[in-house]
Short mmCIF file of C-alpha atoms and ligand atoms in Angstrom, two decimals:
data_model
loop_
_atom_site.label_atom_id
_atom_site.label_comp_id
_atom_site.label_asym_id
_atom_site.label_seq_id
_atom_site.Cartn_x
_atom_site.Cartn_y
_atom_site.Cartn_z
CA MET T 113 -0.18 0.01 0.02
CA VAL T 114 2.59 2.29 0.79
CA GLY T 115 4.87 2.05 -2.60
CA LYS T 116 1.19 2.48 -3.98
CA VAL T 117 0.25 5.47 -2.59
CA LEU T 118 3.80 7.14 -3.13
CA GLY T 119 3.82 5.92 -6.71
CA GLU T 120 0.57 7.94 -7.16
CA ARG T 121 1.82 11.10 -5.13
CA ALA T 122 5.62 11.74 -5.06
CA ASP T 123 4.84 14.59 -2.92
CA LEU T 124 4.40 12.31 -0.01
CA ARG T 125 7.87 10.67 -0.18
CA SER T 126 9.05 12.86 2.72
CA LYS T 127 6.32 11.88 5.03
CA VAL T 128 6.92 8.24 4.79
CA LYS T 129 6.70 7.64 8.80
CA GLU T 130 3.06 9.28 9.36
CA LEU T 131 1.79 8.01 5.98
CA SER T 132 2.58 4.46 7.41
CA GLY T 133 0.73 5.36 10.04
CA VAL T 134 -2.54 6.25 8.21
CA ILE T 135 -2.17 3.69 5.91
CA ASN T 136 -2.31 0.71 8.82
CA ALA T 137 -5.22 2.38 10.43
CA VAL T 138 -7.26 2.04 7.32
CA VAL T 139 -5.75 -0.91 6.55
CA ALA T 140 -7.07 -2.39 9.48
CA GLU T 141 -10.41 -0.84 9.18
CA VAL T 142 -10.69 -2.85 6.39
CA ASN T 143 -9.66 -6.07 7.20
CA SER T 144 -12.28 -5.70 10.22
CA LEU T 145 -14.95 -5.56 7.49
CA SER T 146 -16.94 -8.73 5.96
CA LEU T 147 -16.00 -9.52 2.32
CA GLN T 148 -19.62 -8.60 1.82
CA GLU T 149 -19.48 -5.32 3.07
CA GLN T 150 -15.84 -4.43 1.65
CA LYS T 151 -17.52 -5.42 -1.89
CA ALA T 152 -20.54 -2.99 -1.05
CA ILE T 153 -18.26 -0.25 -0.07
CA VAL T 154 -16.25 -0.91 -3.28
CA GLU T 155 -19.61 -0.96 -5.89
CA LYS T 156 -20.80 2.20 -4.21
CA ASN T 157 -17.87 4.24 -4.44
CA TRP T 158 -15.82 2.99 -7.39
CA PRO T 159 -18.30 0.93 -9.66
CA GLU T 160 -15.82 1.04 -12.76
CA THR T 161 -13.37 -0.69 -10.61
CA GLN T 162 -15.60 -3.79 -10.21
CA LYS T 163 -16.56 -3.67 -13.84
CA LYS T 164 -12.69 -3.66 -14.93
CA HIS T 165 -12.18 -6.30 -12.48
CA GLU T 166 -14.97 -8.84 -14.12
CA ALA T 167 -13.74 -7.98 -17.43
CA GLU T 168 -9.90 -9.04 -16.29
CA GLU T 169 -11.26 -12.70 -15.15
CA LYS T 170 -12.68 -13.36 -18.76
CA LYS T 171 -13.04 -17.07 -19.51
CA LEU T 172 -13.12 -19.04 -22.89
CA SER T 173 -16.63 -20.57 -23.13
CA PRO T 174 -16.90 -23.97 -22.66
CA LEU T 175 -16.15 -26.68 -25.37
CA PRO T 176 -19.39 -28.41 -27.17
CA ASN T 177 -19.90 -32.01 -25.44
CA ALA T 178 -17.00 -31.76 -23.32
CA ASP T 179 -18.26 -34.38 -21.20
CA LYS T 180 -19.08 -36.98 -23.84
CA TYR T 181 -14.84 -37.52 -24.03
CA HIS T 182 -12.74 -38.92 -21.50
CA VAL T 183 -9.94 -36.81 -22.36
CA ILE T 184 -9.91 -33.40 -24.26
CA THR T 185 -7.66 -33.69 -26.86
CA THR T 186 -6.58 -30.53 -29.03
CA ARG T 187 -3.77 -29.54 -31.65
CA PHE T 188 -1.82 -27.12 -33.57
CA SER T 189 -0.49 -28.17 -36.74
CA PRO T 190 1.83 -25.51 -38.16
CA ASN T 191 3.57 -26.49 -41.69
CA PRO T 192 7.16 -25.74 -41.23
CA ASP T 193 7.70 -23.84 -44.03
CA CYS T 194 7.95 -20.34 -42.30
CA VAL T 195 8.21 -18.86 -38.77
CA LEU T 196 4.76 -18.47 -36.80
CA HIS T 197 3.40 -14.88 -36.70
CA LEU T 198 0.43 -13.64 -34.87
CA GLY T 199 -2.23 -15.23 -37.47
CA SER T 200 -1.23 -18.40 -35.52
CA ALA T 201 -1.74 -17.07 -32.36
CA ARG T 202 -5.45 -17.95 -32.00
CA ALA T 203 -5.15 -21.46 -33.05
CA ILE T 204 -2.66 -22.57 -30.17
CA VAL T 205 -3.33 -20.12 -27.68
CA LEU T 206 -7.40 -21.44 -28.08
CA SER T 207 -6.08 -24.98 -28.66
CA HIS T 208 -3.46 -24.54 -25.56
CA GLU T 209 -5.93 -23.17 -23.50
CA TYR T 210 -8.71 -25.35 -23.96
CA ALA T 211 -6.84 -28.79 -23.11
CA ARG T 212 -5.45 -26.93 -19.79
CA MET T 213 -8.93 -25.83 -18.82
CA TYR T 214 -10.46 -29.62 -19.39
CA ASN T 215 -7.11 -30.74 -18.11
CA GLY T 216 -6.29 -32.45 -20.96
CA LYS T 217 -3.93 -32.72 -23.73
CA PHE T 218 -2.66 -30.60 -26.36
CA ILE T 219 -0.45 -31.87 -29.79
CA ILE T 220 1.68 -30.23 -31.88
CA ARG T 221 1.95 -31.99 -35.32
CA PHE T 222 4.20 -30.84 -37.80
CA GLU T 223 2.41 -30.81 -41.34
CA ASP T 224 5.10 -31.49 -43.71
CA THR T 225 4.01 -33.27 -46.39
CA ASP T 226 4.18 -30.85 -49.62
CA PRO T 227 8.18 -31.03 -50.57
CA LYS T 228 7.23 -29.09 -53.78
CA THR T 229 5.00 -26.08 -53.46
CA LYS T 230 5.17 -25.51 -49.48
CA LYS T 231 8.64 -27.08 -48.99
CA PRO T 232 9.16 -27.01 -45.26
CA GLN T 233 12.77 -26.16 -44.02
CA LEU T 234 14.63 -27.79 -41.07
CA GLN T 235 15.41 -24.30 -39.58
CA PHE T 236 11.78 -24.26 -38.92
CA TYR T 237 10.89 -27.53 -37.09
CA ASP T 238 13.03 -25.63 -34.00
CA ALA T 239 11.80 -22.27 -34.93
CA ILE T 240 8.22 -23.07 -34.27
CA ARG T 241 8.84 -25.33 -31.08
CA GLU T 242 11.24 -21.90 -29.91
CA ASP T 243 7.67 -20.02 -30.68
CA LEU T 244 5.26 -22.40 -28.66
CA LYS T 245 7.51 -22.82 -25.88
CA TRP T 246 8.23 -18.77 -25.55
CA LEU T 247 4.24 -18.41 -25.72
CA GLY T 248 3.96 -20.61 -22.68
CA CYS T 249 2.22 -23.33 -24.78
CA LYS T 250 3.81 -26.38 -23.73
CA TRP T 251 2.65 -29.57 -25.75
CA ASP T 252 2.06 -33.39 -24.51
CA GLU T 253 2.82 -34.99 -27.68
CA GLU T 254 4.82 -34.01 -30.87
CA TYR T 255 4.00 -35.85 -34.34
CA ILE T 256 5.64 -35.00 -37.58
CA GLN T 257 3.71 -36.24 -40.50
CA SER T 258 6.79 -36.92 -42.77
CA ASP T 259 7.19 -39.75 -40.50
CA ARG T 260 3.92 -41.05 -40.66
CA LEU T 261 3.54 -41.89 -44.69
CA GLU T 262 3.25 -45.43 -44.44
CA ILE T 263 0.34 -45.16 -41.94
CA TYR T 264 -1.31 -43.32 -44.42
CA TYR T 265 -0.96 -45.67 -47.82
CA GLU T 266 -1.98 -48.55 -45.29
CA ILE T 267 -5.37 -46.78 -44.73
CA VAL T 268 -5.55 -45.35 -48.73
CA GLY T 269 -5.03 -49.09 -49.63
CA LYS T 270 -7.95 -50.11 -47.04
CA MET T 271 -10.42 -47.49 -48.79
CA ILE T 272 -9.08 -48.74 -52.35
CA SER T 273 -10.00 -52.33 -51.46
CA ASP T 274 -13.30 -51.29 -50.11
CA GLY T 275 -14.63 -49.06 -52.73
CA ASN T 276 -14.21 -45.72 -51.16
CA ALA T 277 -11.30 -44.43 -52.95
CA TYR T 278 -9.89 -45.02 -56.50
CA VAL T 279 -6.67 -44.70 -58.41
CA CYS T 280 -7.12 -41.73 -61.27
CA GLU T 281 -5.81 -41.50 -64.36
CA CYS T 282 -7.59 -38.86 -65.66
CA ASN T 283 -5.77 -35.62 -66.92
CA PRO T 284 -7.24 -32.59 -64.67
CA GLU T 285 -9.08 -30.98 -67.49
CA GLU T 286 -10.97 -34.35 -68.33
CA PHE T 287 -11.66 -34.95 -64.94
CA ARG T 288 -13.48 -31.30 -63.92
CA LYS T 289 -15.60 -31.69 -66.86
CA ALA T 290 -16.91 -34.82 -65.35
CA THR T 291 -17.30 -33.52 -62.20
CA LEU T 292 -18.93 -30.37 -63.11
CA ALA T 293 -21.45 -32.68 -65.00
CA LYS T 294 -21.76 -34.54 -61.81
CA GLN T 295 -20.40 -37.70 -63.65
CA ALA T 296 -18.25 -40.53 -62.88
CA CYS T 297 -14.81 -40.32 -64.61
CA PRO T 298 -13.85 -43.62 -66.08
CA CYS T 299 -11.50 -44.62 -63.18
CA ARG T 300 -14.37 -44.60 -60.67
CA ASN T 301 -16.23 -47.13 -61.74
CA MET T 302 -13.26 -49.90 -62.43
CA THR T 303 -13.26 -53.35 -61.07
CA HIS T 304 -12.11 -54.04 -57.74
CA ALA T 305 -8.82 -56.15 -59.80
CA GLU T 306 -8.22 -53.21 -62.08
CA GLN T 307 -7.97 -50.21 -59.43
CA THR T 308 -6.20 -52.99 -57.29
CA GLY T 309 -3.62 -53.29 -59.68
CA ARG T 310 -3.52 -49.37 -60.15
CA TRP T 311 -2.89 -49.16 -56.90
CA GLN T 312 -0.06 -51.60 -56.83
CA LYS T 313 1.75 -50.03 -59.58
CA MET T 314 1.56 -46.22 -57.68
CA LEU T 315 2.74 -47.91 -54.75
CA ALA T 316 5.73 -49.59 -56.93
CA GLY T 317 6.66 -46.07 -58.50
CA GLY T 318 4.91 -47.12 -61.97
CA TYR T 319 3.53 -43.22 -62.00
CA GLN T 320 5.61 -39.98 -62.99
CA GLU T 321 4.68 -37.25 -61.17
CA GLY T 322 1.10 -35.63 -62.83
CA GLN T 323 0.08 -39.34 -64.17
CA ALA T 324 -2.04 -40.46 -61.30
CA VAL T 325 -4.07 -39.41 -57.85
CA VAL T 326 -5.85 -40.96 -55.33
CA ARG T 327 -9.32 -39.91 -54.88
CA VAL T 328 -11.82 -40.35 -51.97
CA LYS T 329 -15.04 -40.72 -53.43
CA THR T 330 -18.17 -38.72 -51.96
CA GLU T 331 -21.67 -37.63 -53.24
CA LEU T 332 -21.30 -36.97 -56.88
CA ASP T 333 -23.87 -34.17 -56.86
CA HIS T 334 -22.39 -32.58 -53.92
CA PRO T 335 -23.73 -28.96 -54.38
CA ASN T 336 -19.76 -27.58 -54.13
CA PRO T 337 -18.11 -28.93 -57.25
CA ALA T 338 -14.85 -28.62 -54.91
CA ILE T 339 -16.02 -31.28 -52.43
CA ARG T 340 -16.42 -33.94 -55.50
CA ASP T 341 -14.37 -37.08 -55.23
CA TRP T 342 -11.10 -35.13 -53.49
CA PRO T 343 -7.71 -35.80 -54.28
CA ALA T 344 -6.06 -37.37 -51.35
CA LEU T 345 -2.15 -38.60 -52.54
CA ARG T 346 -0.43 -37.47 -55.42
CA ILE T 347 3.07 -38.25 -57.00
CA ILE T 348 5.91 -35.85 -56.14
CA ASP T 349 9.16 -36.28 -57.52
CA THR T 350 11.53 -35.92 -54.59
CA LYS T 351 14.42 -36.55 -56.65
CA LYS T 352 14.03 -33.02 -57.80
CA TYR T 353 12.20 -31.96 -55.10
CA PRO T 354 13.82 -33.59 -52.01
CA HIS T 355 12.14 -33.50 -48.35
CA PRO T 356 14.36 -31.84 -46.14
CA ARG T 357 13.61 -34.85 -43.33
CA VAL T 358 12.97 -37.79 -45.52
CA GLY T 359 15.10 -37.06 -48.56
CA SER T 360 13.91 -38.79 -51.51
CA LYS T 361 12.91 -42.11 -49.93
CA TYR T 362 9.14 -41.16 -50.84
CA PHE T 363 7.73 -40.10 -53.78
CA LEU T 364 3.68 -40.34 -52.51
CA TRP T 365 2.53 -37.93 -50.77
CA PRO T 366 -0.89 -37.35 -48.86
CA LEU T 367 -2.74 -33.89 -49.51
CA TYR T 368 -3.80 -31.77 -46.50
CA ASN T 369 -7.53 -33.84 -45.95
CA LEU T 370 -5.94 -36.99 -46.07
CA ALA T 371 -3.28 -36.79 -43.59
CA ALA T 372 -5.03 -33.89 -41.14
CA GLY T 373 -7.98 -36.34 -41.55
CA ILE T 374 -6.26 -39.87 -40.44
CA ASP T 375 -4.12 -38.04 -37.84
CA ASP T 376 -7.07 -36.15 -36.15
CA HIS T 377 -8.89 -39.68 -35.54
CA LEU T 378 -5.66 -41.94 -34.65
CA MET T 379 -4.15 -39.16 -32.30
CA GLY T 380 -7.50 -39.30 -30.40
CA MET T 381 -8.69 -35.38 -31.23
CA THR T 382 -11.63 -34.82 -29.57
CA HIS T 383 -11.58 -30.57 -30.74
CA ILE T 384 -10.51 -29.14 -33.49
CA ILE T 385 -10.03 -25.45 -33.31
CA ARG T 386 -9.50 -23.40 -36.49
CA GLY T 387 -10.20 -20.75 -38.71
CA LYS T 388 -13.31 -21.12 -41.04
CA GLU T 389 -11.87 -21.27 -44.48
CA HIS T 390 -11.14 -24.81 -43.25
CA TYR T 391 -14.73 -25.56 -42.72
CA THR T 392 -15.00 -27.18 -46.70
CA ASN T 393 -12.14 -29.18 -45.51
CA MET T 394 -14.50 -30.90 -42.64
CA VAL T 395 -17.26 -31.46 -45.14
CA ARG T 396 -14.55 -33.41 -47.26
CA GLN T 397 -12.59 -35.08 -44.36
CA LYS T 398 -16.33 -36.25 -43.08
CA TYR T 399 -16.73 -38.52 -46.14
CA MET T 400 -13.76 -40.40 -45.34
CA TYR T 401 -14.93 -40.73 -41.91
CA GLN T 402 -17.84 -42.22 -42.69
CA HIS T 403 -16.18 -44.68 -45.13
CA LEU T 404 -13.84 -45.93 -42.40
CA GLY T 405 -16.49 -45.56 -39.72
CA TRP T 406 -14.93 -43.09 -37.54
CA GLU T 407 -16.81 -40.48 -35.86
CA TYR T 408 -15.73 -37.32 -36.77
CA PRO T 409 -14.62 -34.73 -33.71
CA GLU T 410 -16.27 -31.59 -32.79
CA ALA T 411 -14.95 -28.84 -34.88
CA ILE T 412 -14.89 -25.23 -34.23
CA HIS T 413 -14.60 -22.70 -36.98
CA TYR T 414 -12.91 -19.12 -35.74
CA GLY T 415 -12.81 -16.21 -38.18
CA ARG T 416 -9.55 -14.37 -39.04
CA LEU T 417 -7.23 -12.58 -36.78
CA LYS T 418 -6.04 -9.34 -38.58
CA ILE T 419 -4.34 -7.06 -37.44
CA THR T 420 -3.67 -3.45 -38.49
CA GLY T 421 -0.46 -2.54 -40.07
CA ALA T 422 1.47 -5.84 -39.72
CA ALA T 423 2.93 -7.72 -42.76
CA LEU T 424 1.19 -11.17 -41.75
CA SER T 425 0.76 -13.43 -45.08
CA LYS T 426 4.18 -15.74 -45.00
CA SER T 427 4.53 -15.34 -48.43
CA LYS T 428 4.82 -11.32 -47.84
CA ILE T 429 7.01 -11.71 -44.85
CA VAL T 430 9.31 -14.29 -47.26
CA ALA T 431 9.52 -12.68 -50.02
CA GLY T 432 10.17 -9.23 -48.37
CA ILE T 433 12.99 -10.68 -46.51
CA LYS T 434 14.45 -12.21 -49.84
CA GLU T 435 14.36 -8.90 -51.32
CA GLY T 436 15.85 -6.88 -48.48
CA ASP T 437 13.08 -4.86 -47.50
CA PHE T 438 12.95 -6.65 -43.67
CA ALA T 439 16.16 -7.39 -42.13
CA ASP T 440 15.03 -11.27 -41.37
CA PHE T 441 11.97 -12.65 -39.60
CA ASP T 442 12.68 -10.51 -36.45
CA ASP T 443 12.52 -7.59 -38.38
CA PRO T 444 10.32 -5.12 -35.70
CA ARG T 445 8.02 -4.06 -38.92
CA LEU T 446 6.78 -7.84 -38.95
CA GLY T 447 3.97 -9.79 -37.30
CA THR T 448 6.61 -12.35 -36.62
CA PHE T 449 6.75 -13.89 -32.63
CA GLN T 450 9.91 -13.57 -33.40
CA ALA T 451 9.40 -10.13 -34.04
CA LEU T 452 7.00 -9.39 -31.43
CA ARG T 453 9.33 -11.18 -29.05
CA LYS T 454 12.35 -8.66 -29.61
CA ARG T 455 10.06 -5.24 -29.30
CA GLY T 456 8.82 -6.23 -26.13
CA ILE T 457 5.34 -7.45 -26.51
CA THR T 458 4.73 -10.26 -23.78
CA PRO T 459 3.31 -13.28 -24.63
CA GLU T 460 0.84 -13.16 -21.50
CA ALA T 461 -0.62 -10.12 -23.65
CA ILE T 462 -0.86 -12.03 -26.55
CA LYS T 463 -2.92 -14.84 -24.83
CA LYS T 464 -5.11 -12.11 -23.16
CA VAL T 465 -6.13 -10.49 -26.08
CA ILE T 466 -6.95 -14.36 -27.62
CA VAL T 467 -8.64 -15.44 -24.46
CA ASP T 468 -10.75 -12.63 -24.57
CA VAL T 469 -11.82 -12.25 -28.06
CA GLY T 470 -12.92 -16.24 -27.44
CA VAL T 471 -14.13 -17.70 -30.79
CA LYS T 472 -15.99 -16.13 -33.18
CA PRO T 473 -16.79 -16.73 -36.54
CA ASN T 474 -16.28 -13.63 -37.45
CA ASP T 475 -12.98 -12.19 -38.59
CA VAL T 476 -11.60 -9.73 -35.73
CA THR T 477 -9.20 -6.69 -36.70
CA LEU T 478 -6.99 -5.86 -33.96
CA SER T 479 -4.85 -2.81 -33.76
CA TRP T 480 -1.38 -2.91 -32.35
CA GLU T 481 -2.80 0.17 -29.82
CA THR T 482 -4.87 -2.73 -28.78
CA LEU T 483 -2.39 -5.06 -28.05
CA ASN T 484 -0.01 -2.61 -26.44
CA SER T 485 -2.67 -1.86 -23.97
CA TYR T 486 -2.68 -5.25 -22.76
CA ASN T 487 0.93 -5.42 -23.16
CA ARG T 488 0.99 -2.07 -21.06
CA LYS T 489 -0.92 -3.57 -18.27
CA ILE T 490 1.19 -6.80 -17.46
CA LEU T 491 4.64 -4.28 -18.01
CA ASP T 492 3.91 -1.22 -16.23
CA ALA T 493 3.44 -4.03 -12.87
CA THR T 494 6.68 -5.47 -13.80
CA SER T 495 9.12 -3.18 -15.71
CA ASP T 496 11.67 -1.36 -13.79
CA ARG T 497 12.32 2.79 -14.46
CA TYR T 498 15.43 4.51 -15.99
CA PHE T 499 15.79 7.66 -17.57
CA PHE T 500 17.05 7.94 -21.04
CA VAL T 501 17.75 11.18 -22.94
CA ALA T 502 17.65 11.02 -26.82
CA GLN T 503 19.80 13.41 -28.62
CA PRO T 504 21.57 14.81 -25.32
CA VAL T 505 21.62 18.41 -24.49
CA GLU T 506 23.82 19.79 -21.78
CA LEU T 507 22.01 21.65 -19.36
CA LYS T 508 24.15 23.74 -16.94
CA VAL T 509 22.42 24.50 -13.45
CA THR T 510 23.47 27.51 -11.71
CA ALA T 511 22.89 28.68 -7.98
CA VAL T 512 22.54 24.94 -6.82
CA PRO T 513 22.66 25.93 -2.57
CA LYS T 514 23.93 22.39 -1.61
CA SER T 515 25.35 18.70 -1.99
CA LEU T 516 22.18 16.74 -2.81
CA HIS T 517 22.05 12.51 -2.87
CA VAL T 518 19.13 11.49 -4.70
CA VAL T 519 17.55 7.83 -4.69
CA LEU T 520 15.29 7.44 -8.06
CA PRO T 521 12.91 4.37 -7.39
CA PHE T 522 13.02 1.34 -9.69
CA HIS T 523 9.70 1.25 -9.51
CA PRO T 524 6.72 3.16 -7.75
CA ASP T 525 5.75 -0.13 -5.73
CA LYS T 526 9.75 -0.36 -4.24
CA PRO T 527 9.97 2.99 -3.13
CA ARG T 528 13.45 2.25 -0.93
CA GLN T 529 15.17 0.56 -4.05
CA GLY T 530 16.61 2.50 -6.83
CA ARG T 531 19.40 4.58 -8.61
CA GLU T 532 21.37 6.79 -6.11
CA TYR T 533 23.10 9.72 -6.91
CA ASN T 534 25.33 12.16 -5.01
CA LEU T 535 25.31 15.67 -6.67
CA THR T 536 28.08 17.93 -5.73
CA PRO T 537 27.80 21.51 -7.35
CA ASP T 538 30.97 22.81 -8.34
CA ASN T 539 31.34 26.63 -7.64
CA GLY T 540 27.20 25.82 -7.46
CA GLU T 541 27.02 24.63 -10.98
CA LEU T 542 25.76 21.08 -11.68
CA ARG T 543 26.01 20.13 -15.60
CA LEU T 544 23.38 17.02 -16.65
CA TRP T 545 22.08 15.82 -19.69
CA ILE T 546 18.72 16.55 -20.60
CA SER T 547 16.69 15.30 -23.92
CA GLY T 548 17.01 17.15 -27.34
CA ASN T 549 13.45 17.37 -27.47
CA ASP T 550 12.74 18.78 -23.82
CA ALA T 551 15.80 21.21 -24.63
CA ASP T 552 13.86 22.50 -27.90
CA ALA T 553 10.62 23.01 -25.98
CA MET T 554 12.01 25.41 -23.39
CA GLN T 555 11.67 29.18 -23.16
CA ALA T 556 13.33 31.21 -20.91
CA GLY T 557 12.02 32.40 -17.87
CA GLN T 558 10.22 29.09 -17.71
CA THR T 559 9.65 27.12 -14.51
CA ILE T 560 10.81 23.17 -15.19
CA ARG T 561 11.18 20.60 -12.55
CA LEU T 562 13.83 18.00 -12.79
CA MET T 563 12.11 14.55 -11.65
CA GLU T 564 12.60 13.77 -8.12
CA LEU T 565 15.68 16.47 -7.89
CA PHE T 566 14.53 20.07 -7.75
CA ASN T 567 13.21 23.05 -9.51
CA ILE T 568 14.72 25.27 -12.19
CA GLN T 569 14.46 28.33 -14.16
CA ILE T 570 15.40 28.67 -17.61
CA ALA T 571 18.14 31.53 -18.25
CA GLU T 572 19.10 31.02 -21.60
CA LYS T 573 19.26 28.53 -24.67
CA ALA T 574 22.26 28.37 -26.74
CA SER T 575 23.43 25.95 -29.59
CA ASN T 576 25.94 24.25 -26.87
CA GLY T 577 23.48 23.95 -24.43
CA VAL T 578 20.78 25.22 -22.01
CA THR T 579 21.43 27.92 -18.59
CA ALA T 580 19.10 27.58 -15.97
CA ILE T 581 18.74 28.74 -12.33
CA TYR T 582 17.99 26.76 -9.33
CA ALA T 583 14.69 27.45 -8.01
CA SER T 584 13.97 25.22 -5.06
CA GLU T 585 13.58 21.80 -3.80
CA SER T 586 10.22 20.56 -3.24
CA TYR T 587 8.02 19.49 -5.57
CA GLU T 588 5.02 20.98 -3.40
CA ASP T 589 6.48 24.50 -4.74
CA VAL T 590 5.74 23.93 -8.30
CA ARG T 591 2.98 21.24 -8.17
CA LYS T 592 -0.04 23.51 -8.70
CA SER T 593 1.09 25.31 -11.28
CA LYS T 594 1.84 22.18 -13.15
CA VAL T 595 5.47 22.72 -14.52
CA GLN T 596 6.96 20.45 -17.05
CA LEU T 597 8.92 17.56 -14.99
CA ILE T 598 11.81 16.09 -17.33
CA GLN T 599 14.61 13.68 -16.95
CA TRP T 600 18.20 13.91 -16.63
CA ILE T 601 21.62 12.20 -16.21
CA PRO T 602 24.20 13.64 -14.61
CA LYS T 603 27.13 14.48 -16.72
CA GLY T 604 29.65 11.77 -16.56
CA LYS T 605 27.36 9.24 -15.33
CA GLU T 606 26.22 8.47 -18.70
CA TYR T 607 25.93 5.24 -20.91
CA SER T 608 25.48 5.51 -24.70
CA ALA T 609 22.56 3.85 -25.85
CA GLN T 610 20.51 3.22 -29.01
CA VAL T 611 17.04 2.70 -29.30
CA VAL T 612 15.79 0.79 -32.84
CA GLN T 613 12.41 1.86 -33.37
CA GLN T 614 9.12 0.21 -34.58
CA ASP T 615 10.08 1.46 -38.34
CA ALA T 616 13.56 -0.19 -37.87
CA SER T 617 15.43 3.67 -37.45
CA VAL T 618 17.87 4.04 -34.55
CA SER T 619 17.43 7.01 -32.02
CA GLU T 620 20.60 7.53 -30.27
CA GLY T 621 21.08 9.24 -26.73
CA TYR T 622 22.13 8.29 -23.20
CA ALA T 623 20.86 6.29 -20.65
CA GLU T 624 22.13 5.82 -16.51
CA GLN T 625 25.27 3.90 -16.17
CA TYR T 626 22.79 1.88 -13.86
CA CYS T 627 21.56 0.01 -17.30
CA LYS T 628 24.99 -1.61 -17.85
CA LYS T 629 23.77 -4.28 -15.09
CA LEU T 630 20.49 -5.00 -16.94
CA LYS T 631 20.05 -8.49 -18.99
CA PRO T 632 19.30 -9.35 -22.41
CA ASP T 633 15.35 -9.60 -22.92
CA GLN T 634 14.60 -7.78 -19.92
CA ILE T 635 12.01 -4.77 -20.56
CA ILE T 636 12.72 -2.03 -18.70
CA GLN T 637 10.54 1.53 -18.81
CA PHE T 638 12.60 4.38 -19.86
CA GLU T 639 10.38 7.25 -18.19
CA ARG T 640 8.95 9.84 -20.42
CA TYR T 641 9.97 7.55 -23.10
CA GLY T 642 8.62 4.30 -23.57
CA PHE T 643 8.94 0.51 -22.70
CA VAL T 644 12.07 -1.10 -24.47
CA ARG T 645 13.42 -4.29 -24.87
CA ILE T 646 17.01 -4.62 -23.73
CA ASP T 647 18.76 -6.43 -26.34
CA GLY T 648 22.85 -6.22 -25.46
CA VAL T 649 24.93 -4.46 -22.95
CA GLY T 650 28.54 -3.52 -23.72
CA GLU T 651 30.57 -0.52 -25.29
CA LYS T 652 27.00 0.73 -26.05
CA LEU T 653 23.10 -0.46 -24.74
CA LYS T 654 21.43 -1.34 -27.54
CA ALA T 655 17.49 -1.78 -26.99
CA TYR T 656 14.18 -2.42 -28.86
CA TYR T 657 11.67 0.37 -28.59
CA ALA T 658 8.67 -1.63 -27.34
CA GLN T 659 5.64 1.03 -26.46
CA LYS T 660 4.60 4.11 -24.82
ZN1 ZN Y 752 -10.32 -40.83 -63.52
#
């Protein structure tokens, strides 16, 4: 309580003793009331606090038919052809949170079965694992589809043998014509022996890429032609397009619906939580489930999560890096988790945004402001404060009457711990660094307060700095006239620093020498400047600007 009050009322810091007496009495009085009485007082006097509290408690709505299943099982299934970005956050966070909410199982499954057009890359398997760990979404089981090809072949073999799938040799144009006319292609109604022969030929490598495809039977008059007899397994020339994990060992590769559909059943998926663009895939897969006598899991489809002003599509990200528009996957202008992490967005903020949005079929557009406001709540409570002056300008204060010892608290909640400075005037003169912006805004005759130090009156602005006269020490003297409070750094105690901005430009300045002790990835607040994430400390401090 003492810390909170002092944080909001800096002027009371000299009266800590009296204050703690008053606070103790009030706390004792509140503690003597029943919980109901306490709630009633809050509701009556601060209704907005109550509402805010309720909003913070927001939980996910229950899953459909949850009690039908023994172990609630969900999955996240990325293609390791790129790093993850904010667009994946919904699938990851919702699937993980639901599994946790029901004490169930969360599975990660790498869907890496297209070595030709959506070619996976080895580096991204690990990058994705790292992204999930950073998000705090631990998985209970991991699968890689390129390890499971023979499982898919076996089930395809069964479907062909049962007459529920067939090897089609038609060229795409022929097949399309037949399908649009709601008619069977010549392959569909072949005898069991003919189809088994084709399947053996396919397994033995008797077809070239493009010469044959396995199709799963559906109703030929399904209203959506794209559903009719969908393709399930095709040939890829892996001599030409080797897979990063299994090279040229396999040439039969499942298409999305076959592999995902089979795995969801075999892995015991109970709830599939995914984007609504997958709705027709569900319709396709349900035919296969029917053929195999399986029960389709509960499927929940949500809308897209867009964020204004961030490049979110994989192709744009990859192309931008290739062309040199972005430095790498962690370029601060991108919406990748690597970039968000680098610029100080916390995983807690991302999770909270997603849970608050919940599962809705409509598209949701988030702004950086929304994400930042979630992030600020988390950072504000935990980040230590320091001073930073960008484009520093020298400030000479004259007529300082005495030496001063100041403690600048790391955080309003810990008023007794902080950065300490002994300032000894030389002939009444103190020299400090202030920011270029503050210096620019000053006018001769104006009164300014140096934060936590003393008040000054500006005497003169010159090209080589600003001169001011010591006015008084107490904040109380100037509080009512609402003077500007500015940060400062004693000359000689500065530490060169650069802050990478969100547009990738760099701002130079001085931070306090205390910043030398910071650790990489620590997020701090430069007062009156913003939150920054420490990237490295060395000759110079390097930080990434996070947000206001
Ligand atoms: Zn055919």
